[in-house]
């Protein structure tokens, strides 16, 4: 990868080519698992937006798309475990097969909170699909049904993931230098 990297970047972890090769494999898994049904993809803003657009196109069954946003307090550098919904879904999920689409599952607090909250709304089924899974830093256990990549315990940016709201638009995922 010879493209200039933002300051603070140590190395590329996954190239855009690797990511765009992996997402269709996971899309195929999802299509097989939910065959004959409709699926509602719920993107967790803002980080999952880039992943969701690529994943949705790689799913062969009918999908609906909705978004919710969680508060920015829910990140590992401030107060892990503090999560609230800043923007709720537009539509009901009652009776639907719901797939929560995340950029990364880290401590698991966000995913657990969202699973609990959405489960209370009566979906037919509820599961998680994440681009990145950092199981090494898990604090609360959550079931992650679909994942593209397992990553080491290092802060990463790109393909939707930010550092201070920057670098979401990088096509690849990179590891930041320790500060
Ligand atoms: P949780 O710790 O599993 O609740 O994840 C909380 C949120 O922190 C994620 O949805 C991301 O938005 C953010 N986050 C966790 N690790 C990283 C990272 O390495 N880079 C960028 N954002 C991260
Ligand atoms: Mg996020």
mmCIF file of C-alpha atoms and ligand atoms in Angstrom:
data_model
loop_
_atom_site.group_PDB
_atom_site.id
_atom_site.type_symbol
_atom_site.label_atom_id
_atom_site.label_comp_id
_atom_site.label_asym_id
_atom_site.label_seq_id
_atom_site.Cartn_x
_atom_site.Cartn_y
_atom_site.Cartn_z
ATOM 1 C CA UNK A 1 0.000 0.000 0.000
ATOM 2 C CA UNK A 2 1.826 3.086 -1.200
ATOM 3 C CA UNK A 3 -0.899 5.730 -0.738
ATOM 4 C CA UNK A 4 0.101 8.433 1.761
ATOM 5 C CA UNK A 5 -1.212 7.678 5.219
ATOM 6 C CA UNK A 6 -2.681 10.173 7.696
ATOM 7 C CA UNK A 7 -0.326 11.219 10.517
ATOM 8 C CA UNK A 8 -0.435 8.792 13.409
ATOM 9 C CA UNK A 9 -0.916 5.737 11.238
ATOM 10 C CA UNK A 10 1.432 2.830 11.957
ATOM 11 C CA UNK A 11 0.456 0.331 9.260
ATOM 12 C CA UNK A 12 -2.362 -0.868 7.036
ATOM 13 C CA UNK A 13 -4.175 -3.790 8.629
ATOM 14 C CA UNK A 14 -6.609 -4.635 5.800
ATOM 15 C CA UNK A 15 -6.397 -3.203 2.302
ATOM 16 C CA UNK A 16 -9.486 -2.063 0.459
ATOM 17 C CA UNK A 17 -9.075 -5.095 -1.816
ATOM 18 C CA UNK A 18 -9.056 -7.490 1.155
ATOM 19 C CA UNK A 19 -12.129 -5.838 2.646
ATOM 20 C CA UNK A 20 -14.059 -5.841 -0.625
ATOM 21 C CA UNK A 21 -13.165 -9.497 -1.121
ATOM 22 C CA UNK A 22 -14.300 -10.504 2.364
ATOM 23 C CA UNK A 23 -17.641 -8.655 2.522
ATOM 24 C CA UNK A 24 -19.291 -10.709 -0.277
ATOM 25 C CA UNK A 25 -18.317 -13.916 1.559
ATOM 26 C CA UNK A 26 -20.153 -12.706 4.649
ATOM 27 C CA UNK A 27 -23.019 -11.458 2.470
ATOM 28 C CA UNK A 28 -23.326 -14.968 1.044
ATOM 29 C CA UNK A 29 -23.386 -16.467 4.554
ATOM 30 C CA UNK A 30 -26.171 -14.082 5.496
ATOM 31 C CA UNK A 31 -28.147 -14.787 2.315
ATOM 32 C CA UNK A 32 -27.927 -18.519 3.026
ATOM 33 C CA UNK A 33 -28.895 -18.170 6.678
ATOM 34 C CA UNK A 34 -32.008 -16.092 5.954
ATOM 35 C CA UNK A 35 -32.969 -17.718 2.661
ATOM 36 C CA UNK A 36 -36.651 -17.303 1.772
ATOM 37 C CA UNK A 37 -37.080 -14.409 4.193
ATOM 38 C CA UNK A 38 -36.774 -10.640 4.221
ATOM 39 C CA UNK A 39 -34.065 -9.068 6.330
ATOM 40 C CA UNK A 40 -33.932 -5.702 8.031
ATOM 41 C CA UNK A 41 -30.422 -4.292 8.265
ATOM 42 C CA UNK A 42 -29.953 -1.778 11.038
ATOM 43 C CA UNK A 43 -26.844 0.366 10.697
ATOM 44 C CA UNK A 44 -25.333 1.836 13.838
ATOM 45 C CA UNK A 45 -24.281 5.366 12.867
ATOM 46 C CA UNK A 46 -21.950 6.665 11.990
ATOM 47 C CA UNK A 47 -19.251 3.991 11.887
ATOM 48 C CA UNK A 48 -21.179 1.201 10.156
ATOM 49 C CA UNK A 49 -22.395 3.314 7.254
ATOM 50 C CA UNK A 50 -19.603 2.375 4.828
ATOM 51 C CA UNK A 51 -19.756 -1.306 5.760
ATOM 52 C CA UNK A 52 -23.538 -1.407 5.489
ATOM 53 C CA UNK A 53 -23.608 -0.053 1.948
ATOM 54 C CA UNK A 54 -21.127 -2.689 0.775
ATOM 55 C CA UNK A 55 -22.750 -5.500 2.771
ATOM 56 C CA UNK A 56 -26.288 -4.717 1.596
ATOM 57 C CA UNK A 57 -25.217 -5.006 -2.039
ATOM 58 C CA UNK A 58 -23.634 -8.383 -1.282
ATOM 59 C CA UNK A 59 -26.854 -9.862 0.147
ATOM 60 C CA UNK A 60 -29.020 -11.727 -2.334
ATOM 61 C CA UNK A 61 -32.322 -11.750 -0.391
ATOM 62 C CA UNK A 62 -34.683 -8.744 -0.054
ATOM 63 C CA UNK A 63 -33.431 -6.263 2.530
ATOM 64 C CA UNK A 64 -34.856 -3.225 4.242
ATOM 65 C CA UNK A 65 -32.503 -0.666 5.776
ATOM 66 C CA UNK A 66 -32.877 1.538 8.817
ATOM 67 C CA UNK A 67 -30.396 3.401 11.004
ATOM 68 C CA UNK A 68 -29.947 4.376 14.575
ATOM 69 C CA UNK A 69 -27.259 6.485 16.161
ATOM 70 C CA UNK A 70 -25.701 6.017 19.554
ATOM 71 C CA UNK A 71 -24.157 8.767 21.635
ATOM 72 C CA UNK A 72 -20.475 9.540 21.244
ATOM 73 C CA UNK A 73 -19.941 8.768 24.922
ATOM 74 C CA UNK A 74 -19.932 5.159 23.868
ATOM 75 C CA UNK A 75 -16.288 4.862 22.981
ATOM 76 C CA UNK A 76 -13.356 3.287 24.694
ATOM 77 C CA UNK A 77 -11.401 6.514 25.211
ATOM 78 C CA UNK A 78 -14.049 8.234 27.365
ATOM 79 C CA UNK A 79 -16.540 6.167 29.287
ATOM 80 C CA UNK A 80 -16.866 2.570 28.126
ATOM 81 C CA UNK A 81 -20.251 1.174 29.005
ATOM 82 C CA UNK A 82 -22.113 4.477 28.716
ATOM 83 C CA UNK A 83 -24.472 4.080 25.790
ATOM 84 C CA UNK A 84 -27.644 5.830 24.765
ATOM 85 C CA UNK A 85 -29.637 6.131 21.549
ATOM 86 C CA UNK A 86 -29.176 9.581 20.014
ATOM 87 C CA UNK A 87 -31.299 8.884 16.914
ATOM 88 C CA UNK A 88 -33.850 6.086 16.958
ATOM 89 C CA UNK A 89 -35.074 3.863 14.128
ATOM 90 C CA UNK A 90 -37.645 5.315 11.744
ATOM 91 C CA UNK A 91 -39.750 2.164 11.632
ATOM 92 C CA UNK A 92 -40.986 -0.671 13.814
ATOM 93 C CA UNK A 93 -39.066 -3.961 13.844
ATOM 94 C CA UNK A 94 -41.909 -6.024 15.280
ATOM 95 C CA UNK A 95 -42.040 -9.487 13.706
ATOM 96 C CA UNK A 96 -39.030 -8.796 11.498
ATOM 97 C CA UNK A 97 -35.723 -10.588 11.066
ATOM 98 C CA UNK A 98 -33.230 -7.965 12.192
ATOM 99 C CA UNK A 99 -29.498 -7.833 11.606
ATOM 100 C CA UNK A 100 -27.636 -5.186 13.546
ATOM 101 C CA UNK A 101 -24.696 -3.956 11.453
ATOM 102 C CA UNK A 102 -21.698 -2.668 13.419
ATOM 103 C CA UNK A 103 -18.305 -1.296 12.457
ATOM 104 C CA UNK A 104 -16.592 -2.930 15.426
ATOM 105 C CA UNK A 105 -17.507 -4.881 18.525
ATOM 106 C CA UNK A 106 -14.978 -3.929 21.164
ATOM 107 C CA UNK A 107 -15.895 -4.100 24.860
ATOM 108 C CA UNK A 108 -19.348 -5.330 23.847
ATOM 109 C CA UNK A 109 -21.232 -2.674 25.835
ATOM 110 C CA UNK A 110 -22.768 -1.021 22.766
ATOM 111 C CA UNK A 111 -23.823 -4.299 21.214
ATOM 112 C CA UNK A 112 -25.297 -5.604 24.463
ATOM 113 C CA UNK A 113 -27.271 -2.420 25.031
ATOM 114 C CA UNK A 114 -28.615 -2.411 21.472
ATOM 115 C CA UNK A 115 -29.516 -6.114 21.576
ATOM 116 C CA UNK A 116 -31.402 -5.652 24.836
ATOM 117 C CA UNK A 117 -33.184 -2.523 23.624
ATOM 118 C CA UNK A 118 -34.185 -3.956 20.251
ATOM 119 C CA UNK A 119 -35.196 -7.330 21.716
ATOM 120 C CA UNK A 120 -37.846 -5.476 23.697
ATOM 121 C CA UNK A 121 -39.507 -4.381 20.442
ATOM 122 C CA UNK A 122 -40.580 -7.877 19.409
ATOM 123 C CA UNK A 123 -38.461 -8.742 16.345
ATOM 124 C CA UNK A 124 -38.824 -12.265 14.968
ATOM 125 C CA UNK A 125 -35.045 -12.651 15.229
ATOM 126 C CA UNK A 126 -32.103 -10.456 16.124
ATOM 127 C CA UNK A 127 -28.426 -10.952 15.319
ATOM 128 C CA UNK A 128 -25.200 -8.979 14.891
ATOM 129 C CA UNK A 129 -22.928 -8.608 11.877
ATOM 130 C CA UNK A 130 -19.708 -6.667 12.400
ATOM 131 C CA UNK A 131 -16.894 -5.614 10.104
ATOM 132 C CA UNK A 132 -14.297 -5.917 12.875
ATOM 133 C CA UNK A 133 -14.316 -7.976 16.048
ATOM 134 C CA UNK A 134 -11.803 -7.302 18.819
ATOM 135 C CA UNK A 135 -12.568 -10.218 21.102
ATOM 136 C CA UNK A 136 -9.389 -9.574 23.139
ATOM 137 C CA UNK A 137 -10.945 -6.474 24.698
ATOM 138 C CA UNK A 138 -14.400 -7.876 25.347
ATOM 139 C CA UNK A 139 -15.788 -6.990 28.796
ATOM 140 C CA UNK A 140 -19.370 -8.204 28.344
ATOM 141 C CA UNK A 141 -20.154 -11.281 26.290
ATOM 142 C CA UNK A 142 -22.373 -10.769 23.264
ATOM 143 C CA UNK A 143 -23.216 -13.223 20.496
ATOM 144 C CA UNK A 144 -21.608 -12.097 17.213
ATOM 145 C CA UNK A 145 -23.125 -14.232 14.452
ATOM 146 C CA UNK A 146 -21.321 -12.724 11.467
ATOM 147 C CA UNK A 147 -17.904 -11.074 11.347
ATOM 148 C CA UNK A 148 -15.557 -10.078 8.553
ATOM 149 C CA UNK A 149 -12.291 -9.802 10.499
ATOM 150 C CA UNK A 150 -10.903 -10.464 13.965
ATOM 151 C CA UNK A 151 -8.427 -7.719 14.924
ATOM 152 C CA UNK A 152 -5.642 -7.306 17.509
ATOM 153 C CA UNK A 153 -6.018 -5.059 20.551
ATOM 154 C CA UNK A 154 -4.999 -1.854 18.756
ATOM 155 C CA UNK A 155 -6.944 1.277 17.811
ATOM 156 C CA UNK A 156 -7.904 1.276 14.126
ATOM 157 C CA UNK A 157 -9.302 3.763 11.620
ATOM 158 C CA UNK A 158 -10.820 3.649 8.157
ATOM 159 C CA UNK A 159 -13.727 2.025 6.315
ATOM 160 C CA UNK A 160 -16.105 3.911 8.616
ATOM 161 C CA UNK A 161 -14.011 3.925 11.785
ATOM 162 C CA UNK A 162 -12.878 7.295 13.031
ATOM 163 C CA UNK A 163 -10.310 8.972 15.201
ATOM 164 C CA UNK A 164 -11.891 12.227 16.434
ATOM 165 C CA UNK A 165 -14.433 11.969 13.588
ATOM 166 C CA UNK A 166 -11.701 11.845 10.925
ATOM 167 C CA UNK A 167 -10.554 9.093 8.541
ATOM 168 C CA UNK A 168 -13.908 7.334 8.136
ATOM 169 C CA UNK A 169 -13.549 7.672 4.354
ATOM 170 C CA UNK A 170 -10.312 5.684 4.065
ATOM 171 C CA UNK A 171 -10.912 2.643 1.871
ATOM 172 C CA UNK A 172 -8.633 0.498 4.038
ATOM 173 C CA UNK A 173 -8.352 -0.187 7.782
ATOM 174 C CA UNK A 174 -5.159 1.030 9.470
ATOM 175 C CA UNK A 175 -3.639 0.694 12.924
ATOM 176 C CA UNK A 176 -2.878 3.943 14.775
ATOM 177 C CA UNK A 177 0.428 4.435 16.586
ATOM 178 C CA UNK A 178 0.099 4.191 20.363
ATOM 179 C CA UNK A 179 -0.110 7.704 21.880
HETATM 180 P P1 LIG B 1 -17.874 -1.158 22.385
HETATM 181 O O1 LIG B 1 -16.696 -0.950 23.272
HETATM 182 O O2 LIG B 1 -17.971 -2.601 21.911
HETATM 183 O O3 LIG B 1 -19.140 -0.692 23.058
HETATM 184 O O4 LIG B 1 -17.665 -0.257 21.090
HETATM 185 C C1 LIG B 1 -17.963 1.100 21.164
HETATM 186 C C2 LIG B 1 -17.648 1.881 19.950
HETATM 187 O O5 LIG B 1 -16.328 2.374 20.117
HETATM 188 C C3 LIG B 1 -17.628 1.201 18.595
HETATM 189 O O6 LIG B 1 -18.890 1.087 17.981
HETATM 190 C C4 LIG B 1 -16.765 2.164 17.820
HETATM 191 O O7 LIG B 1 -17.544 3.251 17.365
HETATM 192 C C5 LIG B 1 -15.796 2.661 18.869
HETATM 193 N N1 LIG B 1 -14.508 1.975 18.731
HETATM 194 C C6 LIG B 1 -14.038 0.913 19.416
HETATM 195 N N2 LIG B 1 -12.802 0.581 19.028
HETATM 196 C C7 LIG B 1 -12.475 1.446 18.032
HETATM 197 C C8 LIG B 1 -11.308 1.599 17.195
HETATM 198 O O8 LIG B 1 -10.310 0.864 17.257
HETATM 199 N N3 LIG B 1 -11.359 2.623 16.297
HETATM 200 C C9 LIG B 1 -12.435 3.458 16.166
HETATM 201 N N4 LIG B 1 -13.536 3.342 16.926
HETATM 202 C C10 LIG B 1 -13.566 2.344 17.853
HETATM 203 MG MG1 LIG B 2 -19.527 2.759 16.382
#
